[in-house]
Coordinates of C-alpha atoms in Angstrom, one line a residue:
M1 CA -33.9 3.2 -17.0
T2 CA -30.9 1.9 -15.0
M3 CA -27.5 3.1 -16.0
R4 CA -25.0 0.4 -16.8
K5 CA -22.3 0.1 -14.2
V6 CA -18.9 1.3 -15.3
T7 CA -16.3 -1.5 -15.6
I8 CA -12.6 -1.7 -15.5
K9 CA -12.7 -2.3 -19.3
D10 CA -14.5 1.0 -19.7
V11 CA -11.7 2.7 -17.8
A12 CA -9.0 1.0 -19.9
Q13 CA -10.7 2.0 -23.1
E14 CA -11.2 5.6 -22.0
A15 CA -7.6 5.9 -20.8
G16 CA -6.2 4.1 -23.9
V17 CA -4.4 1.4 -21.9
S18 CA -4.8 -2.3 -21.1
I19 CA -7.0 -3.7 -18.3
S20 CA -3.9 -4.9 -16.6
T21 CA -2.4 -1.4 -16.6
V22 CA -5.6 0.0 -15.0
S23 CA -5.3 -2.8 -12.4
N24 CA -1.6 -1.9 -11.8
A25 CA -2.6 1.7 -11.3
L26 CA -5.3 0.9 -8.8
N27 CA -3.2 -1.5 -6.9
G28 CA -0.2 0.8 -6.7
V29 CA 2.1 -1.6 -8.6
D30 CA 5.2 0.5 -9.2
V31 CA 5.7 -0.2 -12.9
L32 CA 3.9 2.7 -14.5
R33 CA 5.0 6.1 -15.5
P34 CA 3.6 8.8 -13.1
E35 CA 1.7 10.5 -16.0
T36 CA 0.1 7.2 -17.0
R37 CA -1.1 6.5 -13.5
Q38 CA -2.4 10.1 -13.1
R39 CA -4.3 9.8 -16.4
I40 CA -5.9 6.5 -15.3
L41 CA -6.9 8.0 -11.9
E42 CA -8.5 11.0 -13.6
V43 CA -10.5 8.6 -15.8
V44 CA -11.5 6.6 -12.7
E45 CA -12.8 9.8 -11.1
R46 CA -14.5 11.1 -14.3
L47 CA -16.4 7.8 -14.9
N48 CA -17.1 7.3 -11.2
Y49 CA -15.6 3.8 -11.4
V50 CA -15.7 1.8 -8.2
P51 CA -13.5 -1.2 -8.2
N52 CA -15.3 -4.5 -7.7
L53 CA -13.6 -6.0 -4.6
N54 CA -16.1 -8.7 -3.8
G55 CA -14.0 -11.5 -5.2
R56 CA -10.9 -10.4 -3.4
N57 CA -12.8 -9.7 -0.1
L58 CA -14.3 -13.2 -0.2
K59 CA -10.8 -14.6 -0.2
S60 CA -9.1 -12.2 2.3
Q61 CA -11.8 -10.2 4.0
C62 CA -9.3 -7.4 4.7
T63 CA -5.6 -6.6 4.5
K64 CA -5.3 -5.8 8.2
V65 CA -3.1 -2.8 7.2
I66 CA -3.6 0.9 7.8
G67 CA -1.8 3.6 5.8
L68 CA -0.5 6.8 7.4
F69 CA 0.2 9.5 4.8
L70 CA 2.5 12.4 5.7
T71 CA 4.4 15.2 4.0
S72 CA 7.1 15.2 6.7
I73 CA 8.5 13.2 9.6
K74 CA 10.6 16.1 11.0
G75 CA 9.8 17.2 14.5
T76 CA 8.4 16.0 17.8
Y77 CA 4.8 16.0 16.6
Y78 CA 5.2 13.5 13.8
N79 CA 7.3 11.2 15.9
I80 CA 4.8 11.1 18.8
L81 CA 1.8 10.9 16.5
A82 CA 3.2 8.0 14.4
D83 CA 4.2 6.0 17.5
A84 CA 0.7 6.5 19.0
I85 CA -1.0 5.4 15.8
Y86 CA 1.4 2.4 15.6
Q87 CA 0.7 1.3 19.2
E88 CA -3.0 1.6 18.8
C89 CA -2.8 -0.4 15.5
K90 CA -1.2 -3.2 17.5
N91 CA -4.1 -3.3 19.9
Y92 CA -6.4 -4.1 16.9
D93 CA -3.9 -6.5 15.4
Y94 CA -3.3 -4.2 12.4
E95 CA -0.1 -3.3 10.7
L96 CA 0.9 0.3 9.9
N97 CA 2.5 1.5 6.7
I98 CA 3.8 5.0 6.7
F99 CA 4.2 7.0 3.5
V100 CA 5.9 10.3 3.2
S101 CA 5.1 11.8 -0.1
E102 CA 4.0 14.9 -2.0
R103 CA 2.6 12.9 -4.9
A104 CA -1.2 12.7 -4.8
D105 CA -1.3 10.2 -7.7
N106 CA 1.0 7.7 -5.8
M107 CA -0.9 8.1 -2.6
M108 CA -4.3 7.6 -4.4
A109 CA -3.0 4.5 -6.2
K110 CA -2.0 2.9 -2.9
I111 CA -5.3 3.8 -1.1
L112 CA -7.7 2.9 -3.9
G113 CA -5.7 -0.1 -4.8
K114 CA -6.7 -1.6 -1.5
Q115 CA -3.2 -2.3 -0.3
M116 CA -4.8 -1.2 3.0
D117 CA -8.2 -1.2 4.7
G118 CA -8.2 2.6 5.3
A119 CA -6.0 5.6 5.6
I120 CA -5.0 8.3 8.1
I121 CA -4.0 11.5 6.2
L122 CA -2.0 14.5 7.4
N123 CA -1.1 15.6 3.9
R124 CA -2.4 18.8 2.1
D125 CA -1.5 17.3 -1.3
I126 CA -4.6 15.2 -1.0
G127 CA -7.1 17.8 -2.3
E128 CA -10.7 18.2 -3.3
K129 CA -10.5 15.9 -6.3
E130 CA -9.1 13.1 -4.2
I131 CA -11.5 13.7 -1.4
A132 CA -14.4 13.5 -3.9
L133 CA -13.0 10.2 -5.1
F134 CA -12.9 8.8 -1.5
Q135 CA -16.5 9.7 -1.1
K136 CA -17.5 8.0 -4.4
T137 CA -15.6 4.8 -3.6
Q138 CA -16.7 4.9 0.1
T139 CA -13.0 4.5 1.2
P140 CA -12.6 4.8 5.0
V141 CA -10.3 7.8 5.7
I142 CA -9.3 9.9 8.7
F143 CA -8.1 13.4 8.2
L144 CA -5.9 15.1 10.9
D145 CA -5.4 18.5 9.2
R146 CA -8.8 19.8 8.2
E147 CA -12.5 19.6 9.1
L148 CA -14.2 17.0 6.8
Q149 CA -17.0 14.7 7.3
G150 CA -18.7 12.1 5.1
E151 CA -20.2 8.6 5.4
Q152 CA -16.7 7.1 5.4
I153 CA -14.7 10.3 6.3
T154 CA -13.8 11.4 9.8
S155 CA -11.6 14.3 11.1
V156 CA -9.7 14.2 14.4
I157 CA -8.5 17.7 15.0
F158 CA -7.2 19.9 17.8
D159 CA -9.5 22.7 19.0
S160 CA -6.9 25.2 17.8
Y161 CA -9.2 28.1 17.4
H162 CA -10.2 27.9 21.1
E163 CA -6.6 27.4 22.1
G164 CA -5.7 30.7 20.5
E165 CA -8.6 32.4 22.3
L166 CA -7.5 30.9 25.6
V167 CA -4.0 32.3 25.2
A168 CA -5.3 35.8 24.3
Q169 CA -7.6 35.8 27.4
Y170 CA -4.8 34.6 29.7
L171 CA -2.3 37.2 28.5
L172 CA -4.8 40.0 28.7
S173 CA -5.6 38.9 32.2
L174 CA -1.9 39.5 33.1
G175 CA -2.3 43.1 31.9
H176 CA -0.5 42.8 28.6
R177 CA -1.8 45.0 25.8
T178 CA 0.7 44.6 22.9
F179 CA 1.3 41.3 21.3
A180 CA 3.1 39.3 18.6
Y181 CA 2.4 35.9 17.0
M182 CA 5.2 33.6 16.0
N183 CA 3.6 32.1 12.8
G184 CA 3.8 28.4 11.8
T185 CA 3.3 27.7 8.1
N186 CA 0.4 29.3 6.2
D187 CA -0.9 26.0 4.8
N188 CA -1.2 24.4 8.2
Y189 CA -4.7 24.1 9.7
D190 CA -3.7 24.3 13.4
N191 CA -1.5 27.4 12.8
L192 CA -4.2 29.3 10.9
K193 CA -6.9 28.4 13.6
R194 CA -4.6 29.3 16.5
L195 CA -3.8 32.7 14.9
E196 CA -7.5 33.3 14.1
G197 CA -8.6 32.4 17.6
F198 CA -5.8 34.6 19.1
Q199 CA -6.8 37.6 17.0
T200 CA -10.5 37.1 17.9
G201 CA -9.7 36.9 21.6
L202 CA -7.6 40.1 21.4
L203 CA -10.3 42.0 19.4
Q204 CA -12.9 41.1 22.0
A205 CA -10.8 43.2 24.4
G206 CA -10.4 46.0 21.8
V207 CA -6.8 45.0 21.0
Y208 CA -5.6 44.7 17.3
L209 CA -2.7 42.5 16.3
D210 CA -0.7 44.4 13.7
K211 CA 0.4 42.4 10.7
E212 CA 4.0 43.5 11.3
Y213 CA 3.8 41.6 14.6
I214 CA 2.9 38.3 12.9
I215 CA 6.5 36.9 12.6
E216 CA 7.7 34.0 10.5
G217 CA 8.6 31.0 12.5
K218 CA 7.7 27.9 10.4
F219 CA 7.2 25.8 13.5
E220 CA 11.0 25.7 13.8
K221 CA 13.3 26.7 16.6
E222 CA 16.1 28.1 14.4
T223 CA 13.8 30.1 12.2
S224 CA 12.0 31.6 15.2
Y225 CA 15.3 32.4 16.9
H226 CA 16.6 34.3 13.9
S227 CA 13.3 36.1 13.2
I228 CA 13.2 37.4 16.8
K229 CA 16.9 38.5 16.6
Q230 CA 16.0 40.4 13.4
F231 CA 12.9 41.9 15.0
V232 CA 15.0 43.2 17.9
K233 CA 17.5 44.7 15.5
S234 CA 14.7 46.5 13.6
K235 CA 14.2 48.7 16.7
K236 CA 10.4 48.3 16.5
P237 CA 8.7 48.5 19.9
L238 CA 8.9 45.1 21.7
P239 CA 5.5 43.4 22.3
E240 CA 4.7 42.8 25.9
A241 CA 3.8 39.1 25.1
I242 CA 4.4 36.7 22.3
F243 CA 2.3 33.6 21.4
A244 CA 4.1 31.0 19.3
A245 CA 2.3 28.4 17.1
N246 CA 4.1 25.6 18.8
D247 CA 6.6 24.9 21.7
V248 CA 9.6 24.5 19.5
S249 CA 9.1 28.0 18.1
A250 CA 8.4 29.4 21.6
I251 CA 11.7 28.0 22.8
G252 CA 13.5 29.7 19.9
V253 CA 11.7 32.9 20.8
V254 CA 12.8 32.7 24.5
E255 CA 16.5 32.0 23.6
A256 CA 16.6 34.9 21.1
L257 CA 15.1 37.3 23.5
I258 CA 17.5 36.3 26.3
D259 CA 20.5 36.4 23.9
S260 CA 19.4 40.0 22.9
G261 CA 19.5 41.0 26.6
I262 CA 15.7 41.0 27.0
R263 CA 14.4 39.3 30.2
V264 CA 11.7 36.7 30.0
P265 CA 9.1 37.1 31.5
E266 CA 9.9 40.4 33.2
Q267 CA 10.0 42.3 29.9
V268 CA 8.3 39.9 27.5
S269 CA 6.0 37.0 28.3
V270 CA 6.1 34.0 26.0
V271 CA 3.5 31.3 25.5
G272 CA 3.9 28.1 23.4
C273 CA 1.5 25.4 22.3
D274 CA 1.5 21.6 22.6
D275 CA 3.3 21.0 25.9
I276 CA 6.0 18.8 24.5
E277 CA 8.3 17.2 27.1
I278 CA 11.1 19.8 26.9
A279 CA 8.7 22.6 27.6
S280 CA 8.9 21.9 31.4
L281 CA 12.7 21.5 31.3
V282 CA 13.9 24.6 29.6
K283 CA 14.7 27.8 31.7
P284 CA 12.4 29.6 32.1
S285 CA 10.0 26.7 31.9
L286 CA 7.4 27.3 29.2
T287 CA 3.8 28.4 29.7
T288 CA 1.9 26.6 27.0
V289 CA -1.4 25.0 25.8
R290 CA -1.4 21.3 26.4
T291 CA -2.6 19.3 23.5
S292 CA -2.2 15.5 23.2
F293 CA -0.5 14.1 20.1
E294 CA -0.9 10.7 21.6
N295 CA -4.7 11.1 22.0
Q296 CA -5.1 12.4 18.5
G297 CA -3.3 9.4 17.1
T298 CA -5.2 6.9 19.3
L299 CA -8.5 8.4 18.4
A300 CA -7.7 8.4 14.7
V301 CA -7.1 4.6 14.8
K302 CA -10.2 3.9 16.8
H303 CA -12.4 5.9 14.4
L304 CA -10.8 4.3 11.4
I305 CA -11.4 0.8 12.6
A306 CA -15.0 1.7 13.4
L307 CA -15.4 3.0 9.8
I308 CA -13.8 -0.1 8.4
T309 CA -16.0 -2.5 10.4
G310 CA -19.2 -0.4 9.8
N311 CA -19.7 0.4 13.5
E312 CA -19.9 4.2 12.9
K313 CA -20.4 6.8 10.3
G314 CA -18.0 9.7 9.6
C315 CA -17.8 12.5 12.2
I316 CA -15.6 15.3 13.5
D317 CA -13.9 14.6 16.8
V318 CA -12.3 17.7 18.4
V319 CA -9.4 17.2 20.9
Q320 CA -9.5 19.9 23.6
G321 CA -6.5 21.7 25.0
R322 CA -5.8 23.5 28.3
M323 CA -3.5 26.1 29.6
I324 CA -0.4 25.0 31.5
L325 CA 1.1 27.9 33.5
R326 CA 4.9 28.0 34.1
E327 CA 7.7 30.5 34.3
S328 CA 7.8 32.2 30.9
T329 CA 4.8 34.4 31.6
S330 CA 4.1 37.0 34.4
E331 CA 1.9 40.0 35.1
R332 CA 3.0 43.1 33.1
N333 CA 5.6 45.1 35.1
R334 CA 4.5 48.7 34.7
L335 CA 7.4 50.2 36.6

């Protein structure tokens, strides 16, 4: 026996609201209380309701709009990434709407309400419940901060684990045997993978990274600077090399070491990650792992358009990085 298809009327009755209120919630119309919208979206998920878009699609085919969902726009990464996505959208004659939010219900209302043809997400507030709803509704989505794959879900991620391994192998090859890691944030995919890969690379050589040498940096120059200054004041033995989760943190590390009277790289080698423009301009110039924010953004749009047009199924695309050797690292001076 075939089950009856859930309708918008069913959702309205279950949520205790009118059909127009459900429509407003799904279309992101900003007239509802957040708790009402959230209740409606929960009913949509529970009943597995898929909006009937056939009538609208016959009229408009598509919106020609892509949504980019972030939790921050602070820092070089977000600026370069957003611009690369925007430039690639123009190549496909698409508009880009950028949303900076920590409200999953607001984001889901905009995406499911079909104000856009698909979404690029770098936002940890979109969790398992929302991802399950994307899968049920076959919504084209690209994730940049985790490894996910579905029929209409693709991830475009950096090979951060391998990047961490590369740094470990390189620093070990210089003769270094004691290390520190300047941590990013604990909810960030790339930070966690870089740390994991770095630890694995060290362990393969029989070197253990002590937890006391995983130092708080938050991907920020100022935080990294002050953390290193405090570390030096603690009188703990200096590591022979420090790997920072990104270049901004690494620059803060270098400045703090120099201001503390410690020579870089003669006493401590420092490696960053990303190869942002300033990495080659600071003194000493920064050894780093070159990733490509532009490439990630461009690939995200290409994959999303392919999902929207039905030209590909969801996949995981991994952007490779490579070591860039500059002045902030050198062979360990044993004298």
